Short mmCIF file of C-alpha atoms and ligand atoms in Angstrom, two decimals:
data_model
loop_
_atom_site.label_atom_id
_atom_site.label_comp_id
_atom_site.label_asym_id
_atom_site.label_seq_id
_atom_site.Cartn_x
_atom_site.Cartn_y
_atom_site.Cartn_z
CA MET A 998 -79.80 129.58 13.92
CA ARG A 999 -81.41 130.85 10.74
CA THR A 1000 -82.16 128.43 7.88
CA VAL A 1001 -79.88 129.15 4.95
CA PRO A 1002 -82.04 129.92 1.87
CA GLY A 1003 -81.29 128.53 -1.58
CA VAL A 1004 -79.38 130.09 -4.49
CA GLU A 1005 -81.70 132.38 -6.44
CA ASP A 1006 -81.68 133.93 -9.92
CA LEU A 1007 -82.97 137.44 -9.23
CA GLY A 1008 -83.24 138.21 -12.94
CA GLY A 1009 -81.38 140.84 -14.93
CA GLY A 1010 -78.09 138.95 -14.52
CA VAL A 1011 -78.00 139.09 -10.72
CA TRP A 1012 -77.77 135.98 -8.53
CA SER A 1013 -78.17 135.67 -4.78
CA ILE A 1014 -75.83 133.10 -3.22
CA PRO A 1015 -76.33 132.59 0.53
CA VAL A 1016 -72.99 131.66 2.11
CA PRO A 1017 -73.29 130.19 5.64
CA ILE A 1018 -71.49 131.71 8.62
CA PRO A 1019 -70.91 128.57 10.72
CA ALA A 1020 -71.96 128.77 14.39
CA ASN A 1021 -73.18 132.37 14.11
CA PRO A 1022 -76.75 133.54 14.81
CA LEU A 1023 -76.66 135.72 11.66
CA GLY A 1024 -76.76 132.42 9.76
CA TYR A 1025 -75.45 133.49 6.37
CA THR A 1026 -74.12 136.27 4.17
CA LEU A 1027 -75.96 136.97 0.93
CA VAL A 1028 -73.25 137.13 -1.73
CA TYR A 1029 -74.49 138.63 -4.99
CA ALA A 1030 -73.02 137.61 -8.34
CA LEU A 1031 -73.39 140.03 -11.26
CA GLU A 1032 -73.05 138.39 -14.66
CA THR A 1033 -70.65 140.15 -17.05
CA PRO A 1034 -68.99 139.09 -20.33
CA ARG A 1035 -65.66 138.85 -18.45
CA GLY A 1036 -67.01 136.60 -15.68
CA PRO A 1037 -69.05 137.35 -12.56
CA VAL A 1038 -68.39 140.28 -10.25
CA LEU A 1039 -69.21 139.45 -6.63
CA VAL A 1040 -70.61 141.86 -4.08
CA ASP A 1041 -69.06 140.44 -0.86
CA ALA A 1042 -67.53 136.99 -0.64
CA GLY A 1043 -68.56 135.42 2.69
CA TRP A 1044 -66.91 133.95 5.76
CA GLU A 1045 -63.61 132.07 5.42
CA HIS A 1046 -64.51 128.47 6.21
CA GLU A 1047 -64.59 125.24 4.15
CA GLU A 1048 -68.36 124.99 4.46
CA SER A 1049 -68.75 128.59 3.29
CA TRP A 1050 -66.37 128.06 0.38
CA ALA A 1051 -68.30 124.95 -0.70
CA ALA A 1052 -71.55 126.98 -0.71
CA LEU A 1053 -69.98 129.80 -2.73
CA ASP A 1054 -68.48 127.33 -5.20
CA ALA A 1055 -71.80 125.46 -5.61
CA GLY A 1056 -73.71 128.76 -5.93
CA LEU A 1057 -71.45 130.07 -8.67
CA ARG A 1058 -71.79 126.74 -10.52
CA ALA A 1059 -75.60 126.95 -10.22
CA ALA A 1060 -75.27 130.39 -11.85
CA GLY A 1061 -73.32 128.81 -14.71
CA SER A 1062 -69.89 129.95 -13.56
CA SER A 1063 -67.17 129.01 -11.05
CA PRO A 1064 -64.77 130.69 -8.61
CA GLU A 1065 -62.01 130.45 -11.27
CA GLN A 1066 -64.03 132.69 -13.64
CA VAL A 1067 -64.70 135.53 -11.20
CA HIS A 1068 -63.70 138.93 -12.65
CA GLY A 1069 -63.74 140.89 -9.40
CA VAL A 1070 -64.92 141.04 -5.78
CA VAL A 1071 -66.15 144.32 -4.33
CA VAL A 1072 -66.62 144.08 -0.56
CA THR A 1073 -69.10 146.34 1.23
CA HIS A 1074 -66.79 146.41 4.29
CA PHE A 1075 -63.83 144.61 5.80
CA HIS A 1076 -65.72 142.42 8.32
CA PRO A 1077 -64.93 138.69 8.07
CA ASP A 1078 -68.46 137.65 7.03
CA HIS A 1079 -68.03 139.88 3.95
CA ALA A 1080 -64.33 140.01 3.08
CA GLY A 1081 -63.32 136.61 4.54
CA LEU A 1082 -63.29 134.62 1.29
CA ALA A 1083 -62.19 137.47 -1.02
CA GLY A 1084 -58.55 136.40 -0.85
CA ARG A 1085 -59.40 132.80 -1.69
CA VAL A 1086 -61.53 133.84 -4.69
CA ARG A 1087 -58.65 136.03 -5.89
CA ALA A 1088 -56.20 133.13 -5.49
CA ALA A 1089 -58.51 130.89 -7.57
CA SER A 1090 -59.24 133.38 -10.36
CA GLY A 1091 -56.65 136.16 -10.34
CA CYS A 1092 -59.52 138.64 -9.97
CA TRP A 1093 -59.33 142.10 -8.41
CA VAL A 1094 -60.59 142.85 -4.89
CA ALA A 1095 -61.97 146.33 -4.19
CA MET A 1096 -63.06 148.12 -1.01
CA HIS A 1097 -63.34 151.67 0.29
CA HIS A 1098 -59.98 153.24 1.20
CA ALA A 1099 -60.98 153.76 4.87
CA ASP A 1100 -61.58 150.02 5.27
CA ALA A 1101 -58.37 149.25 3.36
CA GLU A 1102 -56.66 151.30 6.07
CA MET A 1103 -58.43 149.17 8.74
CA VAL A 1104 -57.13 146.00 7.05
CA ARG A 1105 -53.57 147.35 7.14
CA ARG A 1106 -53.94 148.23 10.85
CA ILE A 1107 -55.30 144.76 11.66
CA ASP A 1108 -52.41 143.24 9.70
CA ALA A 1109 -49.94 145.31 11.70
CA LEU A 1110 -51.49 144.05 14.96
CA GLY A 1111 -51.22 140.44 13.81
CA GLY A 1112 -54.86 139.68 13.06
CA LEU A 1113 -58.35 140.58 14.26
CA ALA A 1114 -58.13 140.57 18.08
CA GLY A 1115 -54.77 138.79 17.71
CA GLY A 1116 -51.82 140.87 18.90
CA GLY A 1117 -54.38 143.49 19.89
CA LEU A 1118 -55.60 141.46 22.89
CA HIS A 1119 -53.63 143.46 25.47
CA ILE A 1120 -54.97 146.69 23.93
CA GLU A 1121 -58.51 145.36 24.32
CA THR A 1122 -58.11 144.24 27.94
CA GLU A 1123 -56.66 147.69 28.77
CA GLN A 1124 -59.76 149.25 27.17
CA LEU A 1125 -61.99 147.06 29.37
CA ARG A 1126 -60.08 148.25 32.44
CA ARG A 1127 -60.54 151.89 31.42
CA ALA A 1128 -64.26 151.17 30.94
CA GLY A 1129 -64.48 150.10 34.60
CA ALA A 1130 -64.93 146.36 33.90
CA PRO A 1131 -64.23 144.20 36.96
CA GLN A 1132 -61.02 142.16 37.02
CA ALA A 1133 -62.94 138.86 36.63
CA ALA A 1134 -64.55 140.11 33.40
CA ILE A 1135 -61.17 141.23 32.04
CA GLU A 1136 -59.65 137.82 32.81
CA GLU A 1137 -62.64 136.10 31.21
CA TYR A 1138 -62.11 138.17 28.05
CA ALA A 1139 -58.39 137.33 27.95
CA ARG A 1140 -59.35 133.62 27.83
CA THR A 1141 -61.65 134.00 24.79
CA ASP A 1142 -60.29 132.92 21.47
CA PRO A 1143 -61.84 134.79 18.54
CA ARG A 1144 -58.60 134.78 16.54
CA LEU A 1145 -59.07 135.26 12.82
CA ASP A 1146 -56.78 135.82 9.88
CA PRO A 1147 -56.83 139.40 8.65
CA PRO A 1148 -58.88 139.95 5.47
CA ALA A 1149 -57.18 140.26 2.08
CA GLU A 1150 -55.69 143.64 1.16
CA PRO A 1151 -57.58 145.13 -1.80
CA ASP A 1152 -56.09 145.80 -5.25
CA THR A 1153 -58.43 148.75 -5.77
CA GLU A 1154 -59.44 151.36 -3.21
CA LEU A 1155 -62.77 153.09 -3.79
CA ALA A 1156 -64.10 156.51 -2.80
CA ASP A 1157 -67.63 157.91 -2.71
CA GLY A 1158 -69.17 158.09 -6.18
CA ASP A 1159 -66.54 155.88 -7.85
CA PRO A 1160 -67.71 153.51 -10.58
CA VAL A 1161 -66.78 149.85 -10.01
CA ASP A 1162 -65.25 147.87 -12.88
CA VAL A 1163 -68.25 145.74 -13.93
CA PRO A 1164 -68.02 145.29 -17.73
CA GLY A 1165 -71.24 146.25 -19.49
CA ARG A 1166 -72.96 147.50 -16.33
CA LYS A 1167 -73.08 150.61 -14.16
CA LEU A 1168 -72.24 150.03 -10.48
CA ARG A 1169 -71.56 153.12 -8.36
CA THR A 1170 -70.01 153.42 -4.88
CA VAL A 1171 -72.07 155.15 -2.18
CA TRP A 1172 -69.90 155.70 0.92
CA THR A 1173 -71.95 154.94 4.05
CA PRO A 1174 -69.59 155.07 7.07
CA GLY A 1175 -70.72 154.06 10.55
CA HIS A 1176 -70.85 150.26 10.86
CA SER A 1177 -67.26 150.42 9.61
CA PRO A 1178 -65.32 153.55 8.58
CA GLY A 1179 -65.30 152.51 4.93
CA HIS A 1180 -68.65 150.75 4.60
CA ILE A 1181 -70.15 151.21 1.14
CA CYS A 1182 -73.49 150.57 -0.49
CA LEU A 1183 -73.42 149.93 -4.25
CA HIS A 1184 -76.03 151.20 -6.67
CA LEU A 1185 -76.58 149.11 -9.78
CA GLU A 1186 -77.77 152.06 -11.82
CA ASP A 1187 -78.79 150.13 -14.95
CA ALA A 1188 -81.27 148.02 -12.94
CA ASP A 1189 -82.07 150.37 -10.02
CA ARG A 1190 -80.95 147.92 -7.35
CA LEU A 1191 -79.04 148.92 -4.22
CA PHE A 1192 -76.66 146.54 -2.46
CA THR A 1193 -76.87 147.73 1.15
CA GLY A 1194 -74.30 145.46 2.87
CA ASP A 1195 -74.87 145.72 6.64
CA HIS A 1196 -75.81 149.42 6.51
CA VAL A 1197 -79.54 148.84 6.01
CA LEU A 1198 -81.05 145.46 6.87
CA PRO A 1199 -84.80 144.81 6.79
CA ARG A 1200 -85.29 143.88 10.48
CA ILE A 1201 -82.07 144.04 12.51
CA THR A 1202 -79.76 147.05 12.81
CA PRO A 1203 -76.00 146.85 12.39
CA HIS A 1204 -73.55 147.09 15.28
CA ILE A 1205 -72.16 150.61 15.64
CA GLY A 1206 -69.23 150.56 18.06
CA LEU A 1207 -66.57 152.97 19.25
CA TYR A 1208 -63.11 151.35 19.56
CA PRO A 1209 -61.43 152.20 21.88
CA PHE A 1210 -64.35 153.11 24.13
CA THR A 1211 -63.46 156.78 24.05
CA THR A 1212 -61.29 159.03 21.97
CA ASP A 1213 -58.22 160.76 23.26
CA GLY A 1214 -56.73 164.05 22.21
CA PRO A 1215 -57.55 165.41 18.78
CA ASP A 1216 -59.23 162.19 17.65
CA ASP A 1217 -62.86 163.10 17.14
CA ARG A 1218 -64.30 159.89 15.74
CA ASP A 1219 -68.06 159.63 16.07
CA PRO A 1220 -69.16 156.40 14.34
CA LEU A 1221 -72.81 156.71 15.39
CA GLY A 1222 -72.94 160.31 14.17
CA ALA A 1223 -71.38 159.20 10.88
CA PHE A 1224 -73.85 156.31 10.62
CA LEU A 1225 -76.91 158.49 11.27
CA GLU A 1226 -75.71 161.06 8.74
CA SER A 1227 -74.88 158.58 6.00
CA LEU A 1228 -78.17 156.76 6.68
CA ALA A 1229 -80.23 159.95 6.42
CA ARG A 1230 -78.47 160.79 3.12
CA LEU A 1231 -78.91 157.34 1.56
CA PRO A 1232 -82.45 157.77 0.12
CA ASP A 1233 -81.16 160.83 -1.80
CA ALA A 1234 -78.38 158.74 -3.34
CA VAL A 1235 -80.86 156.76 -5.45
CA PRO A 1236 -83.48 158.18 -7.82
CA ARG A 1237 -86.45 156.18 -6.46
CA PRO A 1238 -85.90 155.36 -2.76
CA GLY A 1239 -89.48 154.13 -2.32
CA THR A 1240 -89.24 151.46 -5.00
CA VAL A 1241 -85.51 150.71 -5.42
CA GLU A 1242 -84.85 147.04 -4.69
CA ALA A 1243 -82.58 146.83 -1.63
CA LEU A 1244 -80.29 143.81 -1.60
CA PRO A 1245 -78.81 143.49 1.91
CA ALA A 1246 -76.01 141.16 3.01
CA HIS A 1247 -78.16 139.42 5.65
CA GLU A 1248 -81.83 138.49 6.12
CA ALA A 1249 -83.69 139.09 2.81
CA ARG A 1250 -84.17 141.68 0.06
CA PHE A 1251 -86.80 144.38 0.51
CA THR A 1252 -88.31 147.58 -0.88
CA GLY A 1253 -89.31 150.72 1.03
CA LEU A 1254 -85.77 151.93 1.70
CA ASP A 1255 -86.95 155.38 2.85
CA ASP A 1256 -89.31 153.89 5.48
CA ARG A 1257 -86.67 151.49 6.77
CA VAL A 1258 -84.12 154.33 7.03
CA ALA A 1259 -86.63 156.41 9.02
CA GLY A 1260 -87.25 153.43 11.33
CA ILE A 1261 -83.54 152.90 12.05
CA LEU A 1262 -82.97 156.63 12.68
CA ALA A 1263 -85.86 156.63 15.19
CA HIS A 1264 -84.47 153.48 16.88
CA HIS A 1265 -81.14 155.20 17.59
CA GLU A 1266 -82.78 158.42 18.82
CA GLU A 1267 -84.71 156.25 21.28
CA LYS A 1268 -81.49 154.56 22.42
CA LEU A 1269 -79.84 157.98 22.86
CA ASP A 1270 -82.78 159.11 25.02
CA THR A 1271 -82.58 155.96 27.16
CA LEU A 1272 -78.85 156.47 27.65
CA ALA A 1273 -79.27 160.16 28.52
CA ALA A 1274 -81.85 159.10 31.13
CA ALA A 1275 -79.43 156.49 32.56
CA LEU A 1276 -76.76 159.22 32.86
CA GLU A 1277 -79.29 161.45 34.58
CA ALA A 1278 -80.19 158.65 37.01
CA ALA A 1279 -76.51 158.12 37.88
CA ALA A 1280 -76.19 161.75 39.01
CA PRO A 1281 -74.73 163.30 41.07
CA GLY A 1282 -71.84 160.86 40.70
CA PRO A 1283 -70.39 160.21 37.24
CA ALA A 1284 -70.70 156.64 35.97
CA THR A 1285 -68.22 154.32 34.29
CA LEU A 1286 -69.13 152.79 30.94
CA TRP A 1287 -69.57 149.42 32.67
CA GLU A 1288 -71.96 150.88 35.26
CA LEU A 1289 -74.00 152.56 32.54
CA CYS A 1290 -74.19 149.34 30.53
CA ALA A 1291 -75.39 147.44 33.60
CA ALA A 1292 -78.18 150.03 34.01
CA LEU A 1293 -79.41 149.75 30.40
CA PRO A 1294 -82.04 147.31 29.13
CA TRP A 1295 -80.54 144.42 27.10
CA ARG A 1296 -82.59 141.71 25.44
CA HIS A 1297 -80.86 138.88 27.34
CA GLY A 1298 -79.85 140.82 30.47
CA TRP A 1299 -76.40 142.38 31.00
CA ASP A 1300 -75.25 139.86 33.63
CA ARG A 1301 -76.18 136.88 31.49
CA MET A 1302 -74.37 138.09 28.37
CA PRO A 1303 -71.06 136.34 27.51
CA ILE A 1304 -68.06 138.65 27.85
CA VAL A 1305 -67.52 138.98 24.09
CA GLN A 1306 -71.09 140.23 23.72
CA ARG A 1307 -70.68 142.54 26.72
CA ARG A 1308 -67.62 144.08 25.08
CA LEU A 1309 -69.62 144.67 21.88
CA ALA A 1310 -72.48 146.16 23.92
CA ALA A 1311 -70.00 148.41 25.75
CA SER A 1312 -68.53 149.64 22.45
CA GLU A 1313 -72.04 150.32 21.16
CA THR A 1314 -72.91 152.25 24.33
CA ALA A 1315 -69.62 154.14 23.99
CA ALA A 1316 -70.60 155.13 20.43
CA HIS A 1317 -73.92 156.46 21.73
CA LEU A 1318 -72.13 158.33 24.56
CA ARG A 1319 -69.82 159.85 21.98
CA ALA A 1320 -72.84 161.08 19.99
CA LEU A 1321 -74.38 162.56 23.18
CA GLU A 1322 -71.03 164.24 23.91
CA ARG A 1323 -71.11 165.79 20.42
CA ARG A 1324 -74.58 167.14 21.14
CA GLY A 1325 -73.38 168.68 24.43
CA LEU A 1326 -75.43 166.21 26.49
CA ALA A 1327 -72.60 164.19 28.08
CA ALA A 1328 -69.03 164.82 29.22
CA VAL A 1329 -66.22 162.37 29.93
CA THR A 1330 -63.50 162.68 32.57
CA GLU A 1331 -60.71 160.36 33.66
CA THR A 1332 -60.07 159.19 37.23
CA PRO A 1333 -56.48 159.16 38.56
CA ALA A 1334 -56.47 155.39 37.90
CA GLY A 1335 -57.23 156.03 34.22
CA VAL A 1336 -60.86 154.87 34.35
CA LEU A 1337 -63.27 156.91 32.23
CA THR A 1338 -66.44 158.31 33.75
CA TRP A 1339 -69.37 160.09 32.14
CA ARG A 1340 -71.86 162.58 33.46
CA ARG A 1341 -74.91 164.27 31.99
CA THR A 1342 -74.51 167.85 30.81
CA HIS A 1343 -77.12 170.20 29.47
CA GLY A 1344 -75.61 171.65 26.32
ZN1 ZN B 89 -70.42 144.00 9.35
ZN1 ZN B 90 -72.35 141.33 8.11
#
């Protein structure tokens, strides 16, 4: 578990408030508070938990404010470590909550399913079956209990380029889909600082998953393709990518955005090559997603990974397969039992 750093005054009216994510290896979310004459505007809010709320409350007080004085919360994306406490901050202060419209749509879908992984459990176990997961793994997944309340619905929906209501300051939306459909970075133009959310982190890379594990019919979602594109474009969205201060939601702030972007792009190209080689090795027979995952290198070994992690790894592999498919390097077919199999093609 990472040590949670202290609250920090970053200067220029920006505070960093680390909000713990209990029992999670990520350790904490860096919530940023921007001082304005109408009260602070928060970039992300943190995980919904008493311990997290206490840290946010104490952090805002250290910055000379309180949750009741918050003017607005803009969330980089709908994930619970970012949007979790937004509803509680709004209840305390009457502030607005803003997010990109594509993530607002995700929140409505999660709501309709009855919560993250809530009523959607049977949909998820069916996806595992179609991925070729053995019955024991499917039953193990059905016993897991990651039930969470859906995040708060936003009052304001943002689109690429939109200014965010931060009195006296200039904060602009940069749409960066991939990690989530409506992930955004936010450029504080008056101070040349870029809030990067989970899109660009200094050492780790964000999870890019395809849910369900393939697309049917006219649905042509390609989250990895979207991620790589929006990542490659990001340095052009700021005037000085080499020196802009990047303020990520995890780990620590950094400079050298252009180098980090190049590193992450290369990392995924390497993963795509490894996957294409695994497909090649499975020939002549096509392989299920589960078989391909078992053949790939994982830091802790596929067989030793808990089922929740294996499902995430499968969705990440599916996103890479989808990108290969788009490049004409893989093709998916369905067995009579409805299990999906992939083979290598040479587009
Ligand atoms: Zn996230
Ligand atoms: Zn996160």
